[in-house]
Short mmCIF file of C-alpha atoms and ligand atoms in Angstrom, two decimals:
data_model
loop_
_atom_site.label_atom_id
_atom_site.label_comp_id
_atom_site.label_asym_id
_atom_site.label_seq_id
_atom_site.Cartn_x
_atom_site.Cartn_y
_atom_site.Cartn_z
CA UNK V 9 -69.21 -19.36 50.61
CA UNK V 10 -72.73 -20.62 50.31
CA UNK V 11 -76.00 -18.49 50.60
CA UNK V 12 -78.70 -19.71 52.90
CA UNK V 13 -81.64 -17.68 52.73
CA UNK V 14 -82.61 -17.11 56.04
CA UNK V 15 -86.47 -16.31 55.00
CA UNK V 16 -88.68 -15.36 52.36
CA UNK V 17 -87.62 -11.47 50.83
CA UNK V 18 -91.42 -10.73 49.59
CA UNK V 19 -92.55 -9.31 52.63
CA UNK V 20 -95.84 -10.08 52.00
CA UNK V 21 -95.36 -13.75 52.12
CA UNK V 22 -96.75 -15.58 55.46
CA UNK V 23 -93.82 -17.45 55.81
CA UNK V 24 -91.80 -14.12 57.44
CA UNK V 25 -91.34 -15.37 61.31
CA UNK V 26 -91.93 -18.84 60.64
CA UNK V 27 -89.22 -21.07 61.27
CA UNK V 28 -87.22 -23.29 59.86
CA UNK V 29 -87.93 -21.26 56.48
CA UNK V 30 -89.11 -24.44 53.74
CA UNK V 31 -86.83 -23.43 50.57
CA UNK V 32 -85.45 -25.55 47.25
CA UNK V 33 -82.08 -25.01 45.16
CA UNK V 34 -83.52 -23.77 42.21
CA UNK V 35 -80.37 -23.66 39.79
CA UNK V 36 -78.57 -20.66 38.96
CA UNK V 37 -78.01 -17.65 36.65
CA UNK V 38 -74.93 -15.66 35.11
CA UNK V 39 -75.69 -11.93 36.34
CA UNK V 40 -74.52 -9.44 33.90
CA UNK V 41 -72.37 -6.88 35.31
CA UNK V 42 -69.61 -9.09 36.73
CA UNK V 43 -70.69 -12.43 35.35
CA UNK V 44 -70.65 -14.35 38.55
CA UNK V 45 -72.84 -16.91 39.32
CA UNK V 46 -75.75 -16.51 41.24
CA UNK V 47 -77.90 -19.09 43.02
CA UNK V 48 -82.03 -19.49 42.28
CA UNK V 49 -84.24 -20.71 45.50
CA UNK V 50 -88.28 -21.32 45.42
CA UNK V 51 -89.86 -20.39 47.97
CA UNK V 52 -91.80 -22.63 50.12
CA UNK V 53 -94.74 -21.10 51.07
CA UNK V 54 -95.57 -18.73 48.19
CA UNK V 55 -93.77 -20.05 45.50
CA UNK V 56 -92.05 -17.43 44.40
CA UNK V 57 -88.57 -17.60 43.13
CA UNK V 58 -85.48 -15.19 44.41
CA UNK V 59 -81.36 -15.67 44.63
CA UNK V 60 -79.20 -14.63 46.54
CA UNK V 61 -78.80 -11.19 44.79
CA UNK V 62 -82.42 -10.52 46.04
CA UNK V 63 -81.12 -10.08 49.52
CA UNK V 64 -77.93 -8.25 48.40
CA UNK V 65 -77.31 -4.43 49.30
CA UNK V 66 -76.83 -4.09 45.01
CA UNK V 67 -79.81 -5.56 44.31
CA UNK V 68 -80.06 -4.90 40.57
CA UNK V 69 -77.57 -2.38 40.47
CA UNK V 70 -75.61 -1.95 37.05
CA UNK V 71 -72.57 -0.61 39.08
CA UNK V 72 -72.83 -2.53 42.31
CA UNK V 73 -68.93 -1.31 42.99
CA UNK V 74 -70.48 2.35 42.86
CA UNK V 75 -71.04 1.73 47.08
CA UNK V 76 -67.55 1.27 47.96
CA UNK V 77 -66.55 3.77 45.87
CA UNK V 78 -68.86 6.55 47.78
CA UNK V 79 -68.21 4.78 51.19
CA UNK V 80 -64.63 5.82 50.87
CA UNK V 81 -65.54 9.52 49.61
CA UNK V 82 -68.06 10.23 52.00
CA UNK V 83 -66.24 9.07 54.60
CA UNK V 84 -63.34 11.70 53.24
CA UNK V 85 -64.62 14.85 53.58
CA UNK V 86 -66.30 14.82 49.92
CA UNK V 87 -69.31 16.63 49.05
CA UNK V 88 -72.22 15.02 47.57
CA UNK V 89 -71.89 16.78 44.83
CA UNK V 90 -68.14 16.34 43.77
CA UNK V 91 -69.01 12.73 44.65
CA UNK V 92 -70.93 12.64 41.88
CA UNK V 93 -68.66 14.39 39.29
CA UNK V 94 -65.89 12.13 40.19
CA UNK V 95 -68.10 8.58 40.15
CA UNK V 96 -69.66 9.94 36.99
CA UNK V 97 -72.81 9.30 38.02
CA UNK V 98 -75.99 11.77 38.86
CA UNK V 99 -76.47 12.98 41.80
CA UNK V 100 -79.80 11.83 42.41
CA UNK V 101 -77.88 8.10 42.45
CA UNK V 102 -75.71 9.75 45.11
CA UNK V 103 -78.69 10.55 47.45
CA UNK V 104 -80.49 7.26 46.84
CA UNK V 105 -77.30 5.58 48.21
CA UNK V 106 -76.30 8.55 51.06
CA UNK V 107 -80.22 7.07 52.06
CA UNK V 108 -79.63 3.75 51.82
CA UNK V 109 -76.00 3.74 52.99
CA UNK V 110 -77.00 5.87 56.34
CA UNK V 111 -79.53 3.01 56.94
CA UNK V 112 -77.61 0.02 56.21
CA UNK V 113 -74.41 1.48 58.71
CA UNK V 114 -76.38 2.30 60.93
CA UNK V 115 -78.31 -1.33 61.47
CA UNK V 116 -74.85 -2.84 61.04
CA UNK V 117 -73.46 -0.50 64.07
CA UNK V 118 -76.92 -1.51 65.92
CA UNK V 119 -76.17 -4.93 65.80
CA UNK V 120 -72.86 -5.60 66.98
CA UNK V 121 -74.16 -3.24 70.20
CA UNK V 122 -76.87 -5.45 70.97
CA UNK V 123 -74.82 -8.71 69.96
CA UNK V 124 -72.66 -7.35 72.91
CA UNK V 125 -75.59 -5.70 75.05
CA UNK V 126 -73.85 -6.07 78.93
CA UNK V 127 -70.84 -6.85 78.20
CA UNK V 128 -69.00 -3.24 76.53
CA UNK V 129 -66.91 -1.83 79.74
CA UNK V 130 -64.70 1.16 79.97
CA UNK V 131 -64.62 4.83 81.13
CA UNK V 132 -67.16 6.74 78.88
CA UNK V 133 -66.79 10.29 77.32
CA UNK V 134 -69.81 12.62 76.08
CA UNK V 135 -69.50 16.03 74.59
CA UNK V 136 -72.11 17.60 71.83
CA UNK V 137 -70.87 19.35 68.33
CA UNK V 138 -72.55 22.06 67.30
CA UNK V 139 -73.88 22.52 63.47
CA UNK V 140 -77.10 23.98 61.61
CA UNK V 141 -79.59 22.79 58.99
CA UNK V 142 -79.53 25.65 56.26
CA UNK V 143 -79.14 28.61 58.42
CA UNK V 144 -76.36 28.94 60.75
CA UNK V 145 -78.56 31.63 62.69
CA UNK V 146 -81.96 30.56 62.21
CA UNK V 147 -81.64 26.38 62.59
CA UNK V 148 -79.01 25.68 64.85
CA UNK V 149 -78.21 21.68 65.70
CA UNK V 150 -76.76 20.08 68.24
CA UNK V 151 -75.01 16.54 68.00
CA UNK V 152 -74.50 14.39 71.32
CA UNK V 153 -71.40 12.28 70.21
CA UNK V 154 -70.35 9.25 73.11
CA UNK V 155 -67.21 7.21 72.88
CA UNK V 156 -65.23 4.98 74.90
CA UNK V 157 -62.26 6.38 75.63
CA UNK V 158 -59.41 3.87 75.95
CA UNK V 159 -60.52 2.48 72.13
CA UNK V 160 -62.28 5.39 70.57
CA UNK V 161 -65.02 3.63 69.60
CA UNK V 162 -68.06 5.88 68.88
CA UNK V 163 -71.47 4.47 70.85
CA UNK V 164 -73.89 6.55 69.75
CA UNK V 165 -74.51 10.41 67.91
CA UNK V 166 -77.40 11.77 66.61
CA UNK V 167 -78.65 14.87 65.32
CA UNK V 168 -81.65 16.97 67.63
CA UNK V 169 -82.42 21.07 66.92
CA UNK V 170 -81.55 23.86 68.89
CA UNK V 171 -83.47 27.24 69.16
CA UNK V 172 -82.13 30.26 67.17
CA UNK V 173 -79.00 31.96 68.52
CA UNK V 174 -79.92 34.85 70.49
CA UNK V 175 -79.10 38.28 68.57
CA UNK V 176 -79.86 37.62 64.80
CA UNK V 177 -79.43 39.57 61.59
CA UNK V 178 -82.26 40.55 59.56
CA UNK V 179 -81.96 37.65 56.83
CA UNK V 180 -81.37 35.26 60.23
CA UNK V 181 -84.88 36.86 61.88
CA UNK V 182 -86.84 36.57 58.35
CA UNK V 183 -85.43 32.83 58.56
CA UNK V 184 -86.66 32.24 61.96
CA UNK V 185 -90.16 34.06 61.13
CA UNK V 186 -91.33 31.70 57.69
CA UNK V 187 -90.06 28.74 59.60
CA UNK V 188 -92.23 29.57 62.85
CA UNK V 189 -95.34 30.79 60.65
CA UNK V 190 -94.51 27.07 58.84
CA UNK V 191 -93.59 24.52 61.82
CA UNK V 192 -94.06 26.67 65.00
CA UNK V 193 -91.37 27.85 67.43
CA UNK V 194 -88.24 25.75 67.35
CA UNK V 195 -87.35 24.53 70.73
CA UNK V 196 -84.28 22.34 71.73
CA UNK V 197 -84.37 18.86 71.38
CA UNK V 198 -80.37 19.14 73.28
CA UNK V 199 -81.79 17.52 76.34
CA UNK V 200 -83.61 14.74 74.76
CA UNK V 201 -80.92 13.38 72.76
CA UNK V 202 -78.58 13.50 75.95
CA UNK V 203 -81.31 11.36 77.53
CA UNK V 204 -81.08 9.02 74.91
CA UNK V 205 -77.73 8.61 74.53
CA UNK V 206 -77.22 7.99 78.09
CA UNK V 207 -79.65 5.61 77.83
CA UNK V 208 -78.19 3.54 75.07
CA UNK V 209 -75.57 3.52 77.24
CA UNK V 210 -77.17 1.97 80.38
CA UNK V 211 -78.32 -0.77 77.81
CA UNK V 212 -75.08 -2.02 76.93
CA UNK V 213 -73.30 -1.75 80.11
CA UNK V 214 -73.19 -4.63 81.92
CA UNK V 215 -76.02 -4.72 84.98
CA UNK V 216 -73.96 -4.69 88.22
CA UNK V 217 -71.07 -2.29 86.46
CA UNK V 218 -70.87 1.55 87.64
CA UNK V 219 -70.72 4.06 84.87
CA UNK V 220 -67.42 6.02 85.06
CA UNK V 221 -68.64 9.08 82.77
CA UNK V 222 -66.49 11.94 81.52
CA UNK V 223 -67.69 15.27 80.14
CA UNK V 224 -67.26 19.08 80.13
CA UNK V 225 -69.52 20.97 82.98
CA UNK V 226 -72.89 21.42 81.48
CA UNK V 227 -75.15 21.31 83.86
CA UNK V 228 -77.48 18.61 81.78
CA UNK V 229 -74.79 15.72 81.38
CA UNK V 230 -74.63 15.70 85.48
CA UNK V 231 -78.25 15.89 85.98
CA UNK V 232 -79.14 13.03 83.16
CA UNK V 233 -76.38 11.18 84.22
CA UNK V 234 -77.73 10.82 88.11
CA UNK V 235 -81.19 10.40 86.52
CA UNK V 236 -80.94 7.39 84.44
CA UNK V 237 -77.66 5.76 86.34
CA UNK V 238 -79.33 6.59 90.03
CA UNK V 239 -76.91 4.13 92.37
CA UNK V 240 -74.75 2.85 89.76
CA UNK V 241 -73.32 6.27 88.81
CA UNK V 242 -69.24 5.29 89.79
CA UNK V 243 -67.67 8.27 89.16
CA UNK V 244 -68.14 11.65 87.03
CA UNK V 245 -65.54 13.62 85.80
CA UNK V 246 -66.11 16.68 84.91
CA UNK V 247 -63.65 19.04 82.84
CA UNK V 248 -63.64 22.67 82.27
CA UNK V 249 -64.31 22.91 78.48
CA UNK V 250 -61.56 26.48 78.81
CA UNK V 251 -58.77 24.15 79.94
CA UNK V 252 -56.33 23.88 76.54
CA UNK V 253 -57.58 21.11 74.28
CA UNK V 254 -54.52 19.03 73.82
CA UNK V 255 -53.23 15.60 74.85
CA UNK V 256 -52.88 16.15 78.50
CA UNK V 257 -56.90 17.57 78.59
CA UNK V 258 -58.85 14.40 80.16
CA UNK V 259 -61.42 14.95 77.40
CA UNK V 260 -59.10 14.70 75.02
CA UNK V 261 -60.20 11.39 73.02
CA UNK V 262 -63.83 12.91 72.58
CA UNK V 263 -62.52 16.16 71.35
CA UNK V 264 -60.17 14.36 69.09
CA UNK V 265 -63.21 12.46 67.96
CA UNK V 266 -65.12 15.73 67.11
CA UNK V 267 -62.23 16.75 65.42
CA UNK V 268 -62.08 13.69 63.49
CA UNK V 269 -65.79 14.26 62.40
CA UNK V 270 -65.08 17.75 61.01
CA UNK V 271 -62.31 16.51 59.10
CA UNK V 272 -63.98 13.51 57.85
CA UNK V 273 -67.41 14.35 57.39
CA UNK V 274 -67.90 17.14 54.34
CA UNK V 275 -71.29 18.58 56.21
CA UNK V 276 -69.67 19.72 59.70
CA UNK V 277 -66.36 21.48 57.86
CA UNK V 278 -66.57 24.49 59.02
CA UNK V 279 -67.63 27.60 56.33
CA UNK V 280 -68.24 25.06 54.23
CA UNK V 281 -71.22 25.08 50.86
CA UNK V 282 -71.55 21.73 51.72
CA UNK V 283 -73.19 22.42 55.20
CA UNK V 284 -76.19 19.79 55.61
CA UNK V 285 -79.76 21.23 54.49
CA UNK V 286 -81.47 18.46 56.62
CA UNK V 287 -80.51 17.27 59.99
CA UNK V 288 -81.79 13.93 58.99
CA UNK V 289 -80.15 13.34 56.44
CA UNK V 290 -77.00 14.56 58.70
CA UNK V 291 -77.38 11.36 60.56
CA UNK V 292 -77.31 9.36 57.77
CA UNK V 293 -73.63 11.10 56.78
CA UNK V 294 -72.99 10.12 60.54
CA UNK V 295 -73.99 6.77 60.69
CA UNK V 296 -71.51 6.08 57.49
CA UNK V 297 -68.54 7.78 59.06
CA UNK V 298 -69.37 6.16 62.40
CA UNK V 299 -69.57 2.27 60.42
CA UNK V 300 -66.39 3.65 58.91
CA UNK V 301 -64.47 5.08 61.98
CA UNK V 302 -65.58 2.01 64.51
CA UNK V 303 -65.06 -1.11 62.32
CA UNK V 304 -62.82 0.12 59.26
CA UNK V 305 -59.88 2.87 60.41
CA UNK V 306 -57.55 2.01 62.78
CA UNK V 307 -57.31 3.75 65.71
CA UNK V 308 -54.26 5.98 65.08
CA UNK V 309 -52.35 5.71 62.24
CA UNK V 310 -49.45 4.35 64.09
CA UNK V 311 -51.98 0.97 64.49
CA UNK V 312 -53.73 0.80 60.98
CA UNK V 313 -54.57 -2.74 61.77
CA UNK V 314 -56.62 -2.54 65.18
CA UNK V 315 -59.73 -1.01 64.64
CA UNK V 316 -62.02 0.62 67.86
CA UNK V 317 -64.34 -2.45 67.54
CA UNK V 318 -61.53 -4.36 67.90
CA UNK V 319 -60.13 -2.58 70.89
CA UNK V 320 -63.25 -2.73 72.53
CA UNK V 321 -63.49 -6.57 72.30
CA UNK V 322 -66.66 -7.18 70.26
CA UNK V 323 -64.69 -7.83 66.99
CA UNK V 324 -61.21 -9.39 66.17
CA UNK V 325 -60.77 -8.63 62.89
CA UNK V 326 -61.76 -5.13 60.83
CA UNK V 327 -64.40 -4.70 58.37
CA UNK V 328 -64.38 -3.07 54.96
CA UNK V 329 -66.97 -1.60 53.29
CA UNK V 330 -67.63 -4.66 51.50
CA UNK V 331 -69.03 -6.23 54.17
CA UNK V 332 -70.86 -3.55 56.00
CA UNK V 333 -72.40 -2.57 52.80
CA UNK V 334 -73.19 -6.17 51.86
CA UNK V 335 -76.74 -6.86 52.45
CA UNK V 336 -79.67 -5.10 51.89
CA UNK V 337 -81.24 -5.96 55.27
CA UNK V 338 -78.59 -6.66 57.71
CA UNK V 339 -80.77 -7.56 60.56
CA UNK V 340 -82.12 -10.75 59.02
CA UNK V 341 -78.70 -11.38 57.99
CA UNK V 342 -76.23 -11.84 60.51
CA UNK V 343 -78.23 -15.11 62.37
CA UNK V 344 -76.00 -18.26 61.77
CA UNK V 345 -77.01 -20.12 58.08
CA UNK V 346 -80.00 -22.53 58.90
CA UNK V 347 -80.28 -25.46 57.78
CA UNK V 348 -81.57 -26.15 54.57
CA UNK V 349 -85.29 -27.65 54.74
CA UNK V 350 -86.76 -30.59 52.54
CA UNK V 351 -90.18 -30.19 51.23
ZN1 LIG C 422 -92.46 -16.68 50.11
#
């Protein structure tokens, strides 16, 4: 296929915003590590030459396949560590691209919901996970997760702090004491993240549609929920979280989701040495399994081929991590090729 640059990539150039971007063809080089040919353009405006590989997620990498390769462990319950033992590769490499990975999914995910901003419909289920940042005791986290139920396809999760657990063990209360002395008291952030989730959600709903929301009986989820939807709140179910968790349980596609995220993600197994040390970086692990579980797996195994996205109407074919992990700035990316300008 043929790369149009869709601007400048030196940031610093004052072409960035102008349009139509003034470019030449500028030839073409053999790159090294796969011996494809890549294509040379000049810019316009400050003369400076890039290719396509400029704008490229592997961006002079030496082993651009190195991406995939992760995106398929980290997606399957693999530490960051054994990730690195088994690509053979340090695991300061691994980080770099858990970083850059985390930020590239999760542009890719925020595009396609603002490509289809109004028009995703369907009953909506919210629940939160809970997990910790170093100390189970002492740093305590709390993950709103919101799906769609029908398709399973993942909105929105993040990662916010909770306040220590109430009755703590001495290594739990030295824990909470150096991080107070250090960063203050640690409050919940639970309430906030709801807020924004529910949000999101109010964006990409259609304008004259009623929310039809489903979650277990915290007191929070009905409160936010009337708050931010006011009159267009259609219905809210609300299910005791003791009722059995199994198929016939209402909320059982967003605990099946949860479930899925333990399973799949090596940071929220349970008694695990692999439990995340940041919550921020937690997101990041997210945002890669969410990329992965909305526009890669199928739905259930019995359907390998129809992804959530797909379910949900916003895609009709699914993704691999090729393509999500294609460019290294997504957002510029996805416009339509433009023309190519004569100057
Ligand atoms: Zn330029």
């Amino acid at each position: 296929m043929k790369f149009y640059p869709p601007s400048c990539p030196y940031s610093a150039c004052s072409s960035q915003g102008a349009a139509p971007f003034q470019y030449q063809r500028k030839g073409r080089y053999r790159r090294k590590c796969d011996g494809r040919l890549i294509p040379r353009f000049l810019c316009g405006v400050c003369g400076r030459q890039f290719s396509s590989q400029t704008f490229r997620f592997t961006f002079r990498y030496r082993r651009p396949n190195l991406r995939l390769q992760l995106f398929q462990l980290l997606t399957a319950k693999v530490t960051m560590r054994q990730a690195a033992r088994i690509l053979g590769c340090s695991r300061d490499t691994v980080d770099r691209l858990h970083r850059k990975m985390g930020r590239i999914c999760r542009e890719y995910h925020q595009i396609h919901l603002q490509v289809n901003r109004g028009r995703v419909v369907g009953t909506f289920q919210l629940d939160e996970l809970e997990t910790f940042e170093t100390h189970r005791l002492a740093r305590p986290v709390t993950v709103p997760v919101l799906i769609e139920r029908r398709s399973y396809f993942v909105l929105h999760t993040e990662a916010a702090p909770m306040g220590p657990r109430g009755r703590l063990n001495p290594a739990a209360q030295k824990r909470k004491d150096t991080d107070e002395a250090l960063y203050g008291k640690r409050r919940s952030g639970s309430r906030q993240a709801v807020k924004r989730t529910l949000k999101l959600l109010r964006e990409v709903l259609p304008e004259d549609q009623p929310l039809n929301l489903q979650t277990d009986r915290k007191s929070t989820y009905r409160s936010l929920a009337r708050e931010i939807f006011q009159g267009c709140l259609g219905s809210h179910v609300r299910e005791s979280s003791r009722r059995r968790r199994d198929y016939r349980n209402v909320l059982f596609p967003i605990n099946h989701t949860l479930a899925m995220m333990r399973d799949g993600i090596s940071r929220l197994v349970r008694r695990s040495w692999g439990a995340s040390k940041q919550r921020e970086r937690l997101e990041d692990h997210m945002a890669i399994w969410v990329a992965y579980r909305n526009y890669v797996r199928g739905i259930t195994v019995v359907a390998p081929q129809t992804t959530p996205a797909m379910s949900l109407g916003i895609m009709d074919k699914p993704a691999d991590a090729c393509e999500i992990l294609a460019w290294r700035w997504p957002k510029q990316m996805t416009p339509r090729p433009a023309k190519q300008a004569r100057f």
